[in-house]
CSV table of C-alpha atoms in Angstrom, one decimal:
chain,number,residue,atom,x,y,z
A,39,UNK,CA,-105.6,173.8,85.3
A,40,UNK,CA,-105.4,177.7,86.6
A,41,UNK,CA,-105.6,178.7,83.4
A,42,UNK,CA,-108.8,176.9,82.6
A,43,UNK,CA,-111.0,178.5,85.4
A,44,UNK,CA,-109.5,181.8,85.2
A,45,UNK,CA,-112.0,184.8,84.5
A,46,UNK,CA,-111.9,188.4,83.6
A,47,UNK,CA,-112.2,190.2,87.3
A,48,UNK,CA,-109.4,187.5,88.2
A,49,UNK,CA,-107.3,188.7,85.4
A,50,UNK,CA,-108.0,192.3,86.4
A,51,UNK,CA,-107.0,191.9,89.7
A,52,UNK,CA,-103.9,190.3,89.0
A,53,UNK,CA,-102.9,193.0,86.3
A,54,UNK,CA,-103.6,195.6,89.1
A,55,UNK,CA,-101.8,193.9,91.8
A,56,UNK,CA,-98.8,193.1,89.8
A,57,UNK,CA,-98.9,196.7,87.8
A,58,UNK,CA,-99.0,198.0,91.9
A,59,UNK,CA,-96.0,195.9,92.8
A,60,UNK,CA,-93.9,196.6,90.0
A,61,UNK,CA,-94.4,200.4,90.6
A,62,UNK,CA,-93.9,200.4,94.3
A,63,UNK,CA,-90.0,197.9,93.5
A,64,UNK,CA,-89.1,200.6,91.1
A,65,UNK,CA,-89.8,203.3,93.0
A,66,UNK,CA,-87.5,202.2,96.1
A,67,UNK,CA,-84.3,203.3,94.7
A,68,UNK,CA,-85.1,206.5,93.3
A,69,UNK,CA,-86.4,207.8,96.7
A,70,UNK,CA,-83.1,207.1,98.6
A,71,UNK,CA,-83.2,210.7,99.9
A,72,UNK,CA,-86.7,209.9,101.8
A,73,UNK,CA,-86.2,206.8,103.0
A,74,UNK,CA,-84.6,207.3,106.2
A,75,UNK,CA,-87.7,209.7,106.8
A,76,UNK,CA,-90.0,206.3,105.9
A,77,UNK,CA,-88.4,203.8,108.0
A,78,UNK,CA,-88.9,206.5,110.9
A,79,UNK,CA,-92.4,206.8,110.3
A,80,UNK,CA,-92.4,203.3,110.3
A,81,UNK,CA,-90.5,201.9,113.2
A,82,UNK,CA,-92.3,203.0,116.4
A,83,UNK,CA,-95.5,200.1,115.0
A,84,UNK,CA,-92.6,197.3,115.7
A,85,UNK,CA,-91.6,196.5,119.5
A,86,UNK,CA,-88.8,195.2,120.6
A,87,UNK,CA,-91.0,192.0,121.7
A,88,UNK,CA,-91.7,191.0,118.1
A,89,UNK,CA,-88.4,190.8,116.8
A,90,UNK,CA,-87.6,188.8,120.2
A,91,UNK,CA,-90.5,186.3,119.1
A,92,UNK,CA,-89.5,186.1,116.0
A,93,UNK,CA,-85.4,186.0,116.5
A,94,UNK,CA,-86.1,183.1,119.3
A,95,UNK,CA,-87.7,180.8,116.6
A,96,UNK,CA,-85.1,181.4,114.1
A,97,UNK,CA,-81.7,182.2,115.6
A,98,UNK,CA,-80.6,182.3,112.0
A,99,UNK,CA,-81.7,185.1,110.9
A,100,UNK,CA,-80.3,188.5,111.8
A,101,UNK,CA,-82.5,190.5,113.7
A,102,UNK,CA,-81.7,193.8,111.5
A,103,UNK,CA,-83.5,191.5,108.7
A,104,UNK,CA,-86.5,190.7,110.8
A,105,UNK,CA,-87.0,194.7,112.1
A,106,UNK,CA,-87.0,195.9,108.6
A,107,UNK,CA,-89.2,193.1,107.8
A,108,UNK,CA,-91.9,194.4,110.5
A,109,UNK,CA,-91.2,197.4,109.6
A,110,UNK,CA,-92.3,196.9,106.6
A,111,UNK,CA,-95.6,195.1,106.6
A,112,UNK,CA,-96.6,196.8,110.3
A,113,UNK,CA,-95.5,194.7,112.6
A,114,UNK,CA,-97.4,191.4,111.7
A,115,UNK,CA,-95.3,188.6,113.0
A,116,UNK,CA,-97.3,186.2,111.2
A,117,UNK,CA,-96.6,187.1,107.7
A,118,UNK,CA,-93.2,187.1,108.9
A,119,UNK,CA,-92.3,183.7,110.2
A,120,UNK,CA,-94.7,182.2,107.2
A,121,UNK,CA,-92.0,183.9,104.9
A,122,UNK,CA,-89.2,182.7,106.8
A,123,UNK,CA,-90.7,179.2,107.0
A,124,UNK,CA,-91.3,179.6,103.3
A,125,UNK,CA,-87.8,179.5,102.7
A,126,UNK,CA,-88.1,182.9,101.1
A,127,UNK,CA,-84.7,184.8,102.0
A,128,UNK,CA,-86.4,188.2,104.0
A,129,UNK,CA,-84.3,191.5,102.2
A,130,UNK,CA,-81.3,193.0,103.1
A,131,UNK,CA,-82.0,196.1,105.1
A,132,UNK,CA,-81.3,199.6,104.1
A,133,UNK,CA,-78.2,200.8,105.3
A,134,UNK,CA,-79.6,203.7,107.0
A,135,UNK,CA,-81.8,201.4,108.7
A,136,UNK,CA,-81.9,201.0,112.3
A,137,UNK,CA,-83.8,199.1,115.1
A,138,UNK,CA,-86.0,201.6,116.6
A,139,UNK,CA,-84.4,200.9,120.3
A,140,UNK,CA,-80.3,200.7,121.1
A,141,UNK,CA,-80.9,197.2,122.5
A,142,UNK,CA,-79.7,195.6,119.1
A,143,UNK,CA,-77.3,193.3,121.1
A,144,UNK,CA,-79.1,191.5,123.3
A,145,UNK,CA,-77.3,189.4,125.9
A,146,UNK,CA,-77.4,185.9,123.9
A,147,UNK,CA,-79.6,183.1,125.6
A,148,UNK,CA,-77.3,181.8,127.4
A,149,UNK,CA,-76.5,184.5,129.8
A,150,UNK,CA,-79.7,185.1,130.4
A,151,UNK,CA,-81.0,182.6,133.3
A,152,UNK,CA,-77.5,183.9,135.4
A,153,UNK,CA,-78.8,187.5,135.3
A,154,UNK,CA,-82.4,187.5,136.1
A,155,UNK,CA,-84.3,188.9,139.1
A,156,UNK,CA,-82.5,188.1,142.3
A,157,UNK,CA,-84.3,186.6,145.3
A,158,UNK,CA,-84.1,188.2,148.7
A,159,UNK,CA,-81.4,186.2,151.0
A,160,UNK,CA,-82.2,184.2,153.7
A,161,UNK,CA,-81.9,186.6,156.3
A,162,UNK,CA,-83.9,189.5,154.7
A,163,UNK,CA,-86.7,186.8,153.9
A,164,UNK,CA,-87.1,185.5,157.4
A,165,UNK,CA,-86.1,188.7,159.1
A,166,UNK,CA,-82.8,187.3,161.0
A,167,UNK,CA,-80.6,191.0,161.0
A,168,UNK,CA,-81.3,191.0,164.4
A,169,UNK,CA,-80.5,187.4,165.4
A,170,UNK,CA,-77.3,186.7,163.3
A,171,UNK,CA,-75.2,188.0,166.7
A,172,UNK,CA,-76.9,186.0,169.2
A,173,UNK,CA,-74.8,183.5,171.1
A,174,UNK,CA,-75.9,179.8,169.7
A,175,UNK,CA,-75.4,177.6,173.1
A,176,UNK,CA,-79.0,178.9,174.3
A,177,UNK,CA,-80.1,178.5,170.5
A,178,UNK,CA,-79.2,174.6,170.7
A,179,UNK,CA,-80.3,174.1,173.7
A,180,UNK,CA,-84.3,175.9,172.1
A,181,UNK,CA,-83.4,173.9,169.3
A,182,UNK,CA,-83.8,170.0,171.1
A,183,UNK,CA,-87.1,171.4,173.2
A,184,UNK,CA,-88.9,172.9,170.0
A,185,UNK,CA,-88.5,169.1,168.7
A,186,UNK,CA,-90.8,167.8,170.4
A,187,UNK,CA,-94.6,167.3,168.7
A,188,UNK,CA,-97.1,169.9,170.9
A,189,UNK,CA,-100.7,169.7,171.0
A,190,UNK,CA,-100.9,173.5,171.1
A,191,UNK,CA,-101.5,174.8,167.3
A,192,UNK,CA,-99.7,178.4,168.4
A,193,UNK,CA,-96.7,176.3,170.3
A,194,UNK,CA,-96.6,174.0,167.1
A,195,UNK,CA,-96.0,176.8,165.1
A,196,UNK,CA,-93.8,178.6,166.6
A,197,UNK,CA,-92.0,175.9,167.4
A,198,UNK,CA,-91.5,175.2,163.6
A,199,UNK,CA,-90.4,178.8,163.2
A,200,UNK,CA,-87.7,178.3,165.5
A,201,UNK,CA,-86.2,175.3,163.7
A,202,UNK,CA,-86.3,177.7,160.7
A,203,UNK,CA,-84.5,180.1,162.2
A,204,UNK,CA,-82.1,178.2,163.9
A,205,UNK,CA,-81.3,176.0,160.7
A,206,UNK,CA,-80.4,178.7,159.2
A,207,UNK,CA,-78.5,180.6,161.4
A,208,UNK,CA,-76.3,177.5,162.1
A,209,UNK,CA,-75.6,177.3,158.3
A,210,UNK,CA,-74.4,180.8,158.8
A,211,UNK,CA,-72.3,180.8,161.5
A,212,UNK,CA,-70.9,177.8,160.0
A,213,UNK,CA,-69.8,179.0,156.9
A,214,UNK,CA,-68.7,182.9,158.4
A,215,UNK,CA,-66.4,180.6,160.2
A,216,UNK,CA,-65.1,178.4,157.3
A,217,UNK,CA,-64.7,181.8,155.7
A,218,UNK,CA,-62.4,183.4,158.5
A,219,UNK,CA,-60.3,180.2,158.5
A,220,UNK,CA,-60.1,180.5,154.4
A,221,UNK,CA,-59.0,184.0,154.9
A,222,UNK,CA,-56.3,183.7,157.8
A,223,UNK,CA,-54.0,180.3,155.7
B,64,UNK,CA,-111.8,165.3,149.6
B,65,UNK,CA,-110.1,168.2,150.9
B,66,UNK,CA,-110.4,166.7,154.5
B,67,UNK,CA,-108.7,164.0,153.5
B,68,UNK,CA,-106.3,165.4,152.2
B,69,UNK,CA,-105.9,167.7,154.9
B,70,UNK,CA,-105.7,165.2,157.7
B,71,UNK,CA,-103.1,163.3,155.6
B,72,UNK,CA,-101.0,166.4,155.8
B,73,UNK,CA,-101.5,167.1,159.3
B,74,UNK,CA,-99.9,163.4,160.2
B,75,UNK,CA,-97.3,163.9,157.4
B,76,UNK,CA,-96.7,167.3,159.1
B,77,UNK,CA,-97.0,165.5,162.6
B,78,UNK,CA,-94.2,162.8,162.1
B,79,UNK,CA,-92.0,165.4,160.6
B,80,UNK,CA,-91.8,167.5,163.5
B,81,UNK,CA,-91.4,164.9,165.7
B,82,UNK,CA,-88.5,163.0,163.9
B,83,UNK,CA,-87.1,165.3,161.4
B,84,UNK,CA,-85.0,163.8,158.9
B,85,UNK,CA,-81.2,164.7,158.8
B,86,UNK,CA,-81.1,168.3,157.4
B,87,UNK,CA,-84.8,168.9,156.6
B,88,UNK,CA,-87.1,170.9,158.4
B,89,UNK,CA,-90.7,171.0,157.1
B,90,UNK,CA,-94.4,172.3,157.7
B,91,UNK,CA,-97.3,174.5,156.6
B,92,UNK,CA,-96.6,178.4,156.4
B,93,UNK,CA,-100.3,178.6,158.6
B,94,UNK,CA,-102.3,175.7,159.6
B,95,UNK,CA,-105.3,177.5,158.5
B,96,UNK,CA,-103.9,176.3,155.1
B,97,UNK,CA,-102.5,172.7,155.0
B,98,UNK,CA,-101.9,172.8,151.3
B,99,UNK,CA,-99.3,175.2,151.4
B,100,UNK,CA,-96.2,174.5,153.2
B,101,UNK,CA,-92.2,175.8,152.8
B,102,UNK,CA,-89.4,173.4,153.5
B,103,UNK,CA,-85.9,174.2,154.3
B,104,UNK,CA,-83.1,172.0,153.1
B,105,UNK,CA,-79.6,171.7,154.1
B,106,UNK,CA,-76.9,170.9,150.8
B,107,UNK,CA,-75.8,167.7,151.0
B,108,UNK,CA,-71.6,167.4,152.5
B,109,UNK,CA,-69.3,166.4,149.8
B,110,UNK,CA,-71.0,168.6,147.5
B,111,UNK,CA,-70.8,172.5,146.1
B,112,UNK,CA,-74.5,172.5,147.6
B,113,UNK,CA,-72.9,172.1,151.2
B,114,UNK,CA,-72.9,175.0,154.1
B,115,UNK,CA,-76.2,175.9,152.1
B,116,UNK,CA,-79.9,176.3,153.3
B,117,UNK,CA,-82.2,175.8,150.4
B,118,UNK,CA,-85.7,177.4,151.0
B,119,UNK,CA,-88.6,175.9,148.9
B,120,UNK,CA,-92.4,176.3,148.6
B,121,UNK,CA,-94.7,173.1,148.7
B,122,UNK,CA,-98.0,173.5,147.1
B,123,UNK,CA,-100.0,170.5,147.1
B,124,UNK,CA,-103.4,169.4,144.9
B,125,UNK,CA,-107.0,169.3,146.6
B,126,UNK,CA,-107.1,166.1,145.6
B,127,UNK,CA,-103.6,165.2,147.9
B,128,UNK,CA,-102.0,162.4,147.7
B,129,UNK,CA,-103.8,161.1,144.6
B,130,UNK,CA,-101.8,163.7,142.9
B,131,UNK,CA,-98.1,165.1,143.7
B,132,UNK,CA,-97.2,168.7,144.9
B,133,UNK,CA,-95.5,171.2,142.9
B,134,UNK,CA,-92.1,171.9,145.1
B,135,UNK,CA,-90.4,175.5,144.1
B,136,UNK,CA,-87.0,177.1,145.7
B,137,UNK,CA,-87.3,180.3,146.8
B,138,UNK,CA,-83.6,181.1,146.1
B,139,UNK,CA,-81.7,180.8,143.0
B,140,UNK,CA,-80.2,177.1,142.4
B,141,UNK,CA,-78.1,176.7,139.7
B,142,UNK,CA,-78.9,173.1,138.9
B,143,UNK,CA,-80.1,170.5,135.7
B,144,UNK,CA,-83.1,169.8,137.3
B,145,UNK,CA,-84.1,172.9,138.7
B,146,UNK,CA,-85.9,175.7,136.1
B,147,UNK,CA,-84.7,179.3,136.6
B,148,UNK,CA,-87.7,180.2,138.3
B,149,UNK,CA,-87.2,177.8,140.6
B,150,UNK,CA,-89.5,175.0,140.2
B,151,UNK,CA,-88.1,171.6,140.7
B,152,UNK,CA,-88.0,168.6,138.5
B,153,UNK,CA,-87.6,165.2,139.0
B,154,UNK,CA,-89.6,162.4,138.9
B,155,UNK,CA,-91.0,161.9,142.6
B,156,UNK,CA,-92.8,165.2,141.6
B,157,UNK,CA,-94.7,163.4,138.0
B,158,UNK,CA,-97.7,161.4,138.5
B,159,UNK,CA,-97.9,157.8,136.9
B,160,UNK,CA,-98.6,157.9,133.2
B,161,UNK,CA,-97.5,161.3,132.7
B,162,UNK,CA,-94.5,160.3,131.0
B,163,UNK,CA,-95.1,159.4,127.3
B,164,UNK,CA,-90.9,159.1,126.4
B,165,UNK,CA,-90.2,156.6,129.3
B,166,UNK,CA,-88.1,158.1,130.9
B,167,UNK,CA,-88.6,157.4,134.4
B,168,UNK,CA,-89.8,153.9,135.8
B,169,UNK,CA,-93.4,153.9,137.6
B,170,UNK,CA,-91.8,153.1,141.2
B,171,UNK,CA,-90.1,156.0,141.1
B,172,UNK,CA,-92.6,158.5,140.3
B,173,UNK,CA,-95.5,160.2,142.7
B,174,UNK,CA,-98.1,157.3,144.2
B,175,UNK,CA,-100.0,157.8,147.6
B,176,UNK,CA,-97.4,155.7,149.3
B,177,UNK,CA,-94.7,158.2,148.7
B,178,UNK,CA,-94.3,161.2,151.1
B,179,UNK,CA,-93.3,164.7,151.9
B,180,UNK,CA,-90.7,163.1,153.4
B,181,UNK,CA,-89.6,161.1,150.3
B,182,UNK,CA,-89.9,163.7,148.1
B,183,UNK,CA,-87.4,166.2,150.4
B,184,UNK,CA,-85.2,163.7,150.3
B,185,UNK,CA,-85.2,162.9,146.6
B,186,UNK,CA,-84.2,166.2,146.0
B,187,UNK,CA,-81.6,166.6,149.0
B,188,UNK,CA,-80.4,163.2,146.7
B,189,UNK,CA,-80.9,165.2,143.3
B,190,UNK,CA,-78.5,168.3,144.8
B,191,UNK,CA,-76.2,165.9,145.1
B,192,UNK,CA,-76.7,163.6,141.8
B,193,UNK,CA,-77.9,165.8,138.9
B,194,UNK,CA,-80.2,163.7,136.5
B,195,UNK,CA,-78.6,164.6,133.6
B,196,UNK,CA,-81.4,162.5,131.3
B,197,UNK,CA,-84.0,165.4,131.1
B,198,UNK,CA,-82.3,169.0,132.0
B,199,UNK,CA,-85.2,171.3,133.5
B,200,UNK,CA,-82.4,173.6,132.9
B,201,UNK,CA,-80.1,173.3,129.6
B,202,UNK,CA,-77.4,175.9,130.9
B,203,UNK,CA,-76.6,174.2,134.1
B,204,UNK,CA,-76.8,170.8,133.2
B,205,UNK,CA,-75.0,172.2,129.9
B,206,UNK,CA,-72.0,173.4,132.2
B,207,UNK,CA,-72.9,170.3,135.0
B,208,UNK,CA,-71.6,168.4,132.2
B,209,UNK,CA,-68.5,170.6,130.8
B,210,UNK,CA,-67.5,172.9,133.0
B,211,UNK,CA,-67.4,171.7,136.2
B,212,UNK,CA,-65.8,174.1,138.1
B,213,UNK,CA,-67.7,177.2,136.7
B,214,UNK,CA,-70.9,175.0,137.7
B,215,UNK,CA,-69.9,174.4,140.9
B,216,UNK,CA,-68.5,178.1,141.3
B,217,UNK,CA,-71.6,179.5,140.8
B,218,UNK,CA,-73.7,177.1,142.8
B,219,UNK,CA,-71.1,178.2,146.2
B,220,UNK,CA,-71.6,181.8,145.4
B,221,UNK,CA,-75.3,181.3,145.3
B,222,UNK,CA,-74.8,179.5,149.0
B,223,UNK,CA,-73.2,182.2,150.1
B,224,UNK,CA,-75.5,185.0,148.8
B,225,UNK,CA,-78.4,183.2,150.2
B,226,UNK,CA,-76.9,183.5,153.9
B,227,UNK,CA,-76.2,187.2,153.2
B,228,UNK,CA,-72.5,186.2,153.3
């Protein structure tokens, strides 16, 4: 069926494509000496969040394979998961090969969510430094008053603000305490 | 639409304040904006969650209460329905018909009858009970499931990290 509506530029093409492949295999191994220099050149076109990209969608396949692999064809992430998905194997890597940054071990998935961005505490986040000493009778006492519904917008709000604080503050003196009694048995 | 939903809020907000619910205190950041509110909430007792104050940020639709809020802690909770950035999950919180696998029954998800209220306590419930059905995050509910203790480890050093403890 290809046979029958192939034509000559078709044929020439191919001959020059495949005459160009053959030459650029061959010559591989004979330039070990300048390969090192190559894959240099090469490297600073991949980033660090390719291989991610591509590593994440197949966990399989070792990321040393998929950096030479970008390295190779200039970073186009495409072409790379369409081979993978082709069930093409992707080529060993060079020995002397190596992903451009040190961050070749990346923390596994896993460990990730544990050791992301922290959020400020409590106290920072509703500025209670200066509170966290006060005694907490008169606190209680604010604490049944600010229940109460007001019609004043200001009072309302402040009035929420004290709950806030005073929730929170409970919580901590509660658990300081359960602390010192953990520490003294 | 908005004033609707605005007035719904302020009655929502109202009853709130005037009988808060064991262990939840509730309200709009500034009244200017009704559709923004942050909610603290104690951990339930009996649970690794308890001694803890859990701050979260309410965020609710124009279109209030046809639609559900989007409720997000503002510290980290290590939890199976909880994503890592915070946003919570469970099915109070999923309008009707949103759910092509089934999962969760229609009473249970968002209507107009349900309230701030409700949800706060659905989640004070969910601290407690992990829905382990449809993990918001694999990890915890992962370790929820098989390591107990390391679960419930982290989840009391979060508690005490967020009082600055």
């Amino acid at each position: 069926m290809a046979e029958q509506t192939l034509n000559i530029p078709q044929l020439l093409v191919f001959i020059v494509v495949t005459v160009l492949a053959v030459r650029w295999y061959f010559s591989k191994p004979a330039g070990a000496g300048t390969r090192p220099a190559a894959a240099t050149r090469a490297t600073p076109r991949i980033s660090q969040a390719q291989i991610d990209q591509i590593s994440q969608m197949f966990p399989q396949v070792e990321r040393r394979s998929i950096a030479w692999e970008l390295s190779r064809n200039g970073g186009n992430v495409t072409a790379v998961t369409e081979k993978i998905l082709s069930g093409r194997a992707l080529e060993t890597p060079p020995v002397s090969f190596q992903i451009p940054t040190p961050r070749t071990n990346t923390p596994s998935r896993t460990a990730t969510p544990v050791a992301k961005a922290e959020q400020p505490d409590l106290i920072t986040r509703y500025n209670l430094a200066s509170k966290i000493s006060k005694a907490p009778e008169s606190a209680s006492e604010e604490q049944s008053k600010s229940k109460a519904w007001s019609q004043d917008r200001n009072e309302r709000q402040s009035n929420l603000q004290k709950r806030r604080e005073e929730m929170i503050l409970a919580a901590r003196r509660k658990l300081e305490e359960k602390e010192k009694a953990k520490a003294k048995a | 639409m908005a004033a609707t939903g605005s007035r719904r809020l302020f009655k929502e907000y109202r009853s709130l304040s005037s009988d808060p619910p064991e262990g939840i205190t509730a309200g709009p950041i500034d009244e200017e904006d009704m559709f923004l509110w942050e909610a603290l909430i104690q951990g339930p007792e009996g649970t690794p969650f308890e001694g803890g104050v859990f701050p979260a940020e309410l965020k609710f639709p124009k279109d209030y209460p046809l639609a559900p809020p989007k409720m997000k802690f503002l510290v980290d909770v290590w939890h199976p329905n909880v994503y890592t950035n915070g946003e919570v999950c469970i099915s109070i919180l999923h309008p009707p018909g949103d759910d092509p696998l089934h999962y969760e029954k229609a009473s249970e998800r968002w209507s107009p009858v349900q309230s701030v209220e409700k949800i706060l306590i659905s989640v004070m419930s969910m601290l407690a009970e992990p829905n382990d059905e449809s993990p918001a995050n694999v990890d915890a509910a992962r370790m929820w499931r098989e390591k107990r203790e390391e679960y419930e480890d982290i989840v009391r050093k979060n508690v005490k990290k967020s009082l600055g403890l």
